[in-house]
Tab-separated table of N, CA and C in Angstrom:
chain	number	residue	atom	x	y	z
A	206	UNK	N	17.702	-22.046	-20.023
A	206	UNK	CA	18.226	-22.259	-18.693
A	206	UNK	C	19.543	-21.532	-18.479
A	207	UNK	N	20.495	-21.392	-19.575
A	207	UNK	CA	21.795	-21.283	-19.108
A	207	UNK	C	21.525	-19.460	-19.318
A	208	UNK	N	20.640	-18.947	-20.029
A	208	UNK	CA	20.198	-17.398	-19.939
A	208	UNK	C	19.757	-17.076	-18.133
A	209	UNK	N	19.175	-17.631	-17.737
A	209	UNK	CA	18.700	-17.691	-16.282
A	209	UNK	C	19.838	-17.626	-15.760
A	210	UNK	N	20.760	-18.432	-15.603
A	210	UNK	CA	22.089	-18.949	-14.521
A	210	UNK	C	23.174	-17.480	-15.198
A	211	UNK	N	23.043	-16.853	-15.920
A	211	UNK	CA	23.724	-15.578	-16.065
A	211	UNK	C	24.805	-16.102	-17.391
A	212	UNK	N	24.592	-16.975	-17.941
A	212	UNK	CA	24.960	-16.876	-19.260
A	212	UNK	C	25.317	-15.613	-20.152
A	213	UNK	N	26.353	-15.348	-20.447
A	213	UNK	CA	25.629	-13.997	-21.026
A	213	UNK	C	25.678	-14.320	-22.471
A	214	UNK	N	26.367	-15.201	-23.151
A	214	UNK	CA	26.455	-15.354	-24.740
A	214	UNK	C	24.845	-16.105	-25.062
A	215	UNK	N	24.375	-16.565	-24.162
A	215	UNK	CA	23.277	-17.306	-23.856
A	215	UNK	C	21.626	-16.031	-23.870
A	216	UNK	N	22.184	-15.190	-22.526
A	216	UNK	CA	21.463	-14.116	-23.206
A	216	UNK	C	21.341	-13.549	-24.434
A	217	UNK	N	22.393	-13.108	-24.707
A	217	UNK	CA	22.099	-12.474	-25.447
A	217	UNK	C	21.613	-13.307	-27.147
A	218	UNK	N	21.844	-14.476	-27.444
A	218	UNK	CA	20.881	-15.362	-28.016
A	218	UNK	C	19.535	-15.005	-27.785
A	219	UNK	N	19.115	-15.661	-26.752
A	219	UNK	CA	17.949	-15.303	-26.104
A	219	UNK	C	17.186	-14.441	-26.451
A	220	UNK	N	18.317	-13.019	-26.054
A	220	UNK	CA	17.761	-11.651	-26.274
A	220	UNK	C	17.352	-11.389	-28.313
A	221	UNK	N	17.996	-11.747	-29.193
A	221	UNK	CA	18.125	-12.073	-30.822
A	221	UNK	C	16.278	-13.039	-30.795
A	222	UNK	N	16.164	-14.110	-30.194
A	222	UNK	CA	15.010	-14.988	-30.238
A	222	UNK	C	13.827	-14.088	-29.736
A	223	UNK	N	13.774	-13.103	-29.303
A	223	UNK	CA	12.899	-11.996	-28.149
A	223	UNK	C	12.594	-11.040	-29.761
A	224	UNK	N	13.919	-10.655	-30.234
A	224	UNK	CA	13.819	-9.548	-31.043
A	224	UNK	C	13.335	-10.115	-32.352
A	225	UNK	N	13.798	-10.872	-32.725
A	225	UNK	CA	13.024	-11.022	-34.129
A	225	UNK	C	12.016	-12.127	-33.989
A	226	UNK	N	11.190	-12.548	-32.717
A	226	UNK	CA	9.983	-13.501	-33.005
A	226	UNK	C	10.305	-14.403	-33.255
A	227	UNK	N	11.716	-15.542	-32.796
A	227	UNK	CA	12.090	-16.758	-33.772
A	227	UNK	C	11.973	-17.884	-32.506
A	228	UNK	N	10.730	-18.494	-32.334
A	228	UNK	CA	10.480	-19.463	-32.012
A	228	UNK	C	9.579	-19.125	-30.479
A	229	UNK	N	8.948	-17.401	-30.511
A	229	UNK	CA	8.541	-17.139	-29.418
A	229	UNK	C	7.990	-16.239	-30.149
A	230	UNK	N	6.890	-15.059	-28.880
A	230	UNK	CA	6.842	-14.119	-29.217
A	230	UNK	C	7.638	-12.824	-29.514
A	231	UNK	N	7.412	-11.999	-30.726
A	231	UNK	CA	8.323	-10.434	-30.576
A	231	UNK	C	8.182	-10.159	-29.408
A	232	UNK	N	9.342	-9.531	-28.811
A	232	UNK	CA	9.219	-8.831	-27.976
A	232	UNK	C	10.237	-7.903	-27.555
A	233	UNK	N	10.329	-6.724	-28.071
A	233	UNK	CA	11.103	-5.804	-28.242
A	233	UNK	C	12.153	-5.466	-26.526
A	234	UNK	N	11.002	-5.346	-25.716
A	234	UNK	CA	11.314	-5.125	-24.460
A	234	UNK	C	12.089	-6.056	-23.386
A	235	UNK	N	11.831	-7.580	-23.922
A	235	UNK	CA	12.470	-7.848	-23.393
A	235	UNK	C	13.717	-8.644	-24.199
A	236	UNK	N	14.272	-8.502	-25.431
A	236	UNK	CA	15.199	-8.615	-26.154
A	236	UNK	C	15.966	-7.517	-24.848
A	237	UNK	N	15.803	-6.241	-25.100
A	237	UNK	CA	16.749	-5.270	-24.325
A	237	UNK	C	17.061	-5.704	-23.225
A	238	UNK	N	16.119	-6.366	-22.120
A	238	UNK	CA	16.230	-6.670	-21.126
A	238	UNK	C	17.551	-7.616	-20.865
A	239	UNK	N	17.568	-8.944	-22.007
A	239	UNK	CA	18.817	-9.580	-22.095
A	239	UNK	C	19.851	-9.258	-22.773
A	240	UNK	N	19.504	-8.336	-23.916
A	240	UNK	CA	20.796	-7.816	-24.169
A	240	UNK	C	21.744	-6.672	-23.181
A	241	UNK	N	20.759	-6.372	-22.208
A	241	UNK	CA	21.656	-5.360	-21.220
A	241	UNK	C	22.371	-6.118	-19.976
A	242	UNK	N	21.434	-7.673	-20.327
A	242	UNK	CA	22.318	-8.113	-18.811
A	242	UNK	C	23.101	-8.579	-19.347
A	243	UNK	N	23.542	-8.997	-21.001
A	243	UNK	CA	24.922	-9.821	-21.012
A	243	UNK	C	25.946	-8.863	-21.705
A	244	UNK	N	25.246	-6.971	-21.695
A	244	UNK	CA	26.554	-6.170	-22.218
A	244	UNK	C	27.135	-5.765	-20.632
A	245	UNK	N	25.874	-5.951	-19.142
A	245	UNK	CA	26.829	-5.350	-18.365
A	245	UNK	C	27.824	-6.921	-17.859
A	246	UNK	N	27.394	-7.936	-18.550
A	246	UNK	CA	28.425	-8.725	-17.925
A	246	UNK	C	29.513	-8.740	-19.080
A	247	UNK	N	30.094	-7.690	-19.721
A	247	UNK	CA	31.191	-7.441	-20.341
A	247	UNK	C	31.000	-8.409	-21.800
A	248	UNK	N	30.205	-8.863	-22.187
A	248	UNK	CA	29.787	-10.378	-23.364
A	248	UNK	C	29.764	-8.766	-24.867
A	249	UNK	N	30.668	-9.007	-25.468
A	249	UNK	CA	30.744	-8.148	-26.478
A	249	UNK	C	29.389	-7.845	-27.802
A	250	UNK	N	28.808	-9.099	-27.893
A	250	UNK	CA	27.590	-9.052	-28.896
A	250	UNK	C	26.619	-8.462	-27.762
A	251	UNK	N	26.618	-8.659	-26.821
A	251	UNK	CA	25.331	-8.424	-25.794
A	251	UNK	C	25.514	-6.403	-26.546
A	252	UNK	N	26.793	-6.124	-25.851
A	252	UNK	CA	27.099	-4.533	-25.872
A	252	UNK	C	26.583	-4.278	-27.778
A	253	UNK	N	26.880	-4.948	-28.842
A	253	UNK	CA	26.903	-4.763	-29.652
A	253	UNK	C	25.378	-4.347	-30.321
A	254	UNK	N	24.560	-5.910	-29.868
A	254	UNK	CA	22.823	-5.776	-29.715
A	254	UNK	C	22.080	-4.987	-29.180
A	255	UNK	N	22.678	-4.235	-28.017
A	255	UNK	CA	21.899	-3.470	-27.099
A	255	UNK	C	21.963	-1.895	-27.878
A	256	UNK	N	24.131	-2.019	-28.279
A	256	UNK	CA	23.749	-1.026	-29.450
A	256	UNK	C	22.880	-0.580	-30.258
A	257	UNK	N	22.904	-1.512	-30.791
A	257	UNK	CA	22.093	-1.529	-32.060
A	257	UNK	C	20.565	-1.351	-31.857
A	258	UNK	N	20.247	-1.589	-30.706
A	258	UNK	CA	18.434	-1.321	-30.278
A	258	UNK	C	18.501	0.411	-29.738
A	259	UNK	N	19.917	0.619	-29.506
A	259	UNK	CA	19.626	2.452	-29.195
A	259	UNK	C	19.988	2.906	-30.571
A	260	UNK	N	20.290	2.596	-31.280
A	260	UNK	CA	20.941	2.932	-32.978
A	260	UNK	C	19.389	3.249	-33.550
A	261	UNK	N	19.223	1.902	-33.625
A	261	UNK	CA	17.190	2.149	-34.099
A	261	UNK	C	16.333	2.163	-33.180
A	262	UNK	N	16.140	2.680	-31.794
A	262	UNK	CA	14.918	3.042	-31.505
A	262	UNK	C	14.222	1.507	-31.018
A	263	UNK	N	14.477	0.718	-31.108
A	263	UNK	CA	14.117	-0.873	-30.655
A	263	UNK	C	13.943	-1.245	-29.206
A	264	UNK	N	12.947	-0.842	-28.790
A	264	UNK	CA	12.852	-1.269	-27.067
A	264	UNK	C	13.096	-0.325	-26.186
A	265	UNK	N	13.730	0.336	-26.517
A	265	UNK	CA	14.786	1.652	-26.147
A	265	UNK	C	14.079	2.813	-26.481
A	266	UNK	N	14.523	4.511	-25.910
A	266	UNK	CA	14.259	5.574	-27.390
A	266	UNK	C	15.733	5.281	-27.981
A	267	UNK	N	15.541	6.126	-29.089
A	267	UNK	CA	16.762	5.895	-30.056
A	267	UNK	C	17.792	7.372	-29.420
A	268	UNK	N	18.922	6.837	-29.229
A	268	UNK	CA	19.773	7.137	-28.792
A	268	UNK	C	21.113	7.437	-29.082
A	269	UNK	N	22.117	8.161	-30.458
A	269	UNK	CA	22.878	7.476	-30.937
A	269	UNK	C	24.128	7.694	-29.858
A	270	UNK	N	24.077	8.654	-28.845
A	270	UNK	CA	25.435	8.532	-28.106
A	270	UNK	C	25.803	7.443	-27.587
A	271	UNK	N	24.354	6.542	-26.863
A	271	UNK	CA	24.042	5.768	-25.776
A	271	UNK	C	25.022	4.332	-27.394
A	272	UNK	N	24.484	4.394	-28.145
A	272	UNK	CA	24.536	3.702	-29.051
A	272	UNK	C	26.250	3.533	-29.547
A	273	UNK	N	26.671	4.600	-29.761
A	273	UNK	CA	27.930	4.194	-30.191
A	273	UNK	C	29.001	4.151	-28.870
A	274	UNK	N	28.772	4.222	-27.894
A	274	UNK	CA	29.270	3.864	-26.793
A	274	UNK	C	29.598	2.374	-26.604
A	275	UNK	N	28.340	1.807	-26.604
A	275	UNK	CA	28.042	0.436	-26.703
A	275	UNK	C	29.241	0.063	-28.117
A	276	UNK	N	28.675	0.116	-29.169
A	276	UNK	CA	29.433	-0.195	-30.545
A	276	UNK	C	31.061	-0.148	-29.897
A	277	UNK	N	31.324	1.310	-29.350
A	277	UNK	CA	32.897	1.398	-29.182
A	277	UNK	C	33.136	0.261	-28.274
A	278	UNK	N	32.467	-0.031	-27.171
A	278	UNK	CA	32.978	-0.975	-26.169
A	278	UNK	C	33.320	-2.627	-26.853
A	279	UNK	N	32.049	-2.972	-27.545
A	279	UNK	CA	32.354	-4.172	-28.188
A	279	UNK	C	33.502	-4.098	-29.342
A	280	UNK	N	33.536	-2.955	-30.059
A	280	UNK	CA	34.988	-3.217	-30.576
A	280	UNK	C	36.184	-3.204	-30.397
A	281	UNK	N	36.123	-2.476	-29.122
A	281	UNK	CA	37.531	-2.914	-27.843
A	281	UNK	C	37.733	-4.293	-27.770
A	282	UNK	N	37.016	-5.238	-27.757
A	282	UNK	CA	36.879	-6.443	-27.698
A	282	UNK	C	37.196	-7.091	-29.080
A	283	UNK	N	37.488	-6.283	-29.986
A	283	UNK	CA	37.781	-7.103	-31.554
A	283	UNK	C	36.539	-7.865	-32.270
A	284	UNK	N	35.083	-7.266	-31.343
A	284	UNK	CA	33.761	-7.344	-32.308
A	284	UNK	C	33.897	-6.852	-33.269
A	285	UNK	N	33.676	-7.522	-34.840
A	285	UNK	CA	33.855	-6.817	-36.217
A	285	UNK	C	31.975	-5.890	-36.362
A	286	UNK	N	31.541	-6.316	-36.055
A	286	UNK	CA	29.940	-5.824	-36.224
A	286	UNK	C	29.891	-3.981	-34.887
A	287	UNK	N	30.577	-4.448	-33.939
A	287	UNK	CA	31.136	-3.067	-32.783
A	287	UNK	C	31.731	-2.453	-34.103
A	288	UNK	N	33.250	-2.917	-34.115
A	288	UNK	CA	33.893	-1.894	-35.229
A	288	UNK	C	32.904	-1.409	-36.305
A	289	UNK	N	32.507	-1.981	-37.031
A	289	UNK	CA	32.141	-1.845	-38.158
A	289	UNK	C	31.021	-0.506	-37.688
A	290	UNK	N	30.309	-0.748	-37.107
A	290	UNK	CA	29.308	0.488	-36.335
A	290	UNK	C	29.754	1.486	-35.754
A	291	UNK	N	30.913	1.367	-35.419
A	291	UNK	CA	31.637	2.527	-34.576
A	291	UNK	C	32.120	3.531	-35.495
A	292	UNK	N	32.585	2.607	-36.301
A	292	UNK	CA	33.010	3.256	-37.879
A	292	UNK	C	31.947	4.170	-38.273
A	293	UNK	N	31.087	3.296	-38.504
A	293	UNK	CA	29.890	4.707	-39.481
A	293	UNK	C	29.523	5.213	-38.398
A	294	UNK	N	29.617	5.600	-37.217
A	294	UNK	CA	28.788	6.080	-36.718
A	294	UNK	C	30.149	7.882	-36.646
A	295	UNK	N	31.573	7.510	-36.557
A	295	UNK	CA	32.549	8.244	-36.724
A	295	UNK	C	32.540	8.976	-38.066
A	296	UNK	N	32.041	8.004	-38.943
A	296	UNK	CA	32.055	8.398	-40.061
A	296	UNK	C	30.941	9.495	-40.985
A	297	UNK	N	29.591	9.320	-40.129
A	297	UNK	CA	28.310	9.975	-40.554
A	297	UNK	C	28.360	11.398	-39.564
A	298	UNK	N	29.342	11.364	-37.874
A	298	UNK	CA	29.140	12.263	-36.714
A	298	UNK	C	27.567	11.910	-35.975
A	299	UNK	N	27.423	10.585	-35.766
A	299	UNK	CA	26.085	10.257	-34.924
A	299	UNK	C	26.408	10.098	-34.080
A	300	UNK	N	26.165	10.700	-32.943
A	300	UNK	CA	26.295	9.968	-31.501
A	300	UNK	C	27.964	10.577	-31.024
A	301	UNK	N	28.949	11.188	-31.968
A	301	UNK	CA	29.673	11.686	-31.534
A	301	UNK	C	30.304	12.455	-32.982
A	302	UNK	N	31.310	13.560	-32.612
A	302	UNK	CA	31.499	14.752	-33.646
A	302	UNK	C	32.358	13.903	-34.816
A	303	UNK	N	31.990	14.221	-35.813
A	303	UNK	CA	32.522	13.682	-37.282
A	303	UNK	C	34.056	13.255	-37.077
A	304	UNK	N	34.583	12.097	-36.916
A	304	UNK	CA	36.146	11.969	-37.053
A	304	UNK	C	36.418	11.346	-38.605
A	305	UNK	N	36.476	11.441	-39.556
A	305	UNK	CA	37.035	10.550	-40.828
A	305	UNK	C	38.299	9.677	-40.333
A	306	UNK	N	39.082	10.445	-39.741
A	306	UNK	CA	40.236	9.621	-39.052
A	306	UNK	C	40.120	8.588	-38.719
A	307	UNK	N	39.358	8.525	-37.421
A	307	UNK	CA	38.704	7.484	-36.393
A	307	UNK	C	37.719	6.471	-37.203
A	308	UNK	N	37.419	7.201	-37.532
A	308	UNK	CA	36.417	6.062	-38.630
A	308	UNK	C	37.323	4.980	-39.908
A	309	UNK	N	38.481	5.506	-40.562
A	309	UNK	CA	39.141	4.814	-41.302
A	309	UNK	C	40.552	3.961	-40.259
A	310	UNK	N	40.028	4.295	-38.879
A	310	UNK	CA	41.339	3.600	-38.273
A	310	UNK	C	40.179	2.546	-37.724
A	311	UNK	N	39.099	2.334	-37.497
A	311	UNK	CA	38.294	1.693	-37.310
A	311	UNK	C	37.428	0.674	-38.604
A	312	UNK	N	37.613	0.752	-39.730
A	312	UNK	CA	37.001	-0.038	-40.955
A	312	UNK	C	38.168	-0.581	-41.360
A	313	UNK	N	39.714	0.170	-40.570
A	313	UNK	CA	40.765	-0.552	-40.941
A	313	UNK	C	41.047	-1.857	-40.439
């Protein structure tokens, strides 16, 4: 209910119960569906999850710009799972050009 009324920490639960089959059916498509409505309502795991479905290809095509965009936004927010992704993603050059810098000011 509280996913309906625009919850977004709620979605994006929701959206986690969609993605891995836990107490419903899989459903890849619409995991994304709630994880995009609670990253555009600014909800940092929403941005983080939705990441992570353009990271791997999950519902989404795989995407890594689209992907570490997301990651960067939730770790603006002091998401450790954003950081932590933003990091390797700085750190490998996925989704944006190789920084080592950026990446160790980010795992910092």
């Amino acid at each position: 209910r509280a996913a309906n009324k625009g919850h977004a920490a709620a979605q994006c639960e929701l959206g986690r119960c969609f993605e891995f089959g836990m107490g419903m059916p899989q459903d890849d498509d619409e995991a994304v569906h709630l994880y995009r409505r609670a990253a555009e309502l600014g909800d940092a795991s929403g941005q983080y999850c939705l990441g992570k479905c353009y990271a791997h290809g999950g519902g989404v095509p795989q995407y890594d710009r689209v992907a570490v965009h997301l990651f960067g936004r939730a770790a603006e927010q002091d998401n450790p799972l954003g950081q932590y992704n933003s990091a390797r993603c700085y750190q490998r050059g996925e989704g944006v050009p190789q920084d080592i810098g950026e990446a160790a000011r980010l795992f910092g």
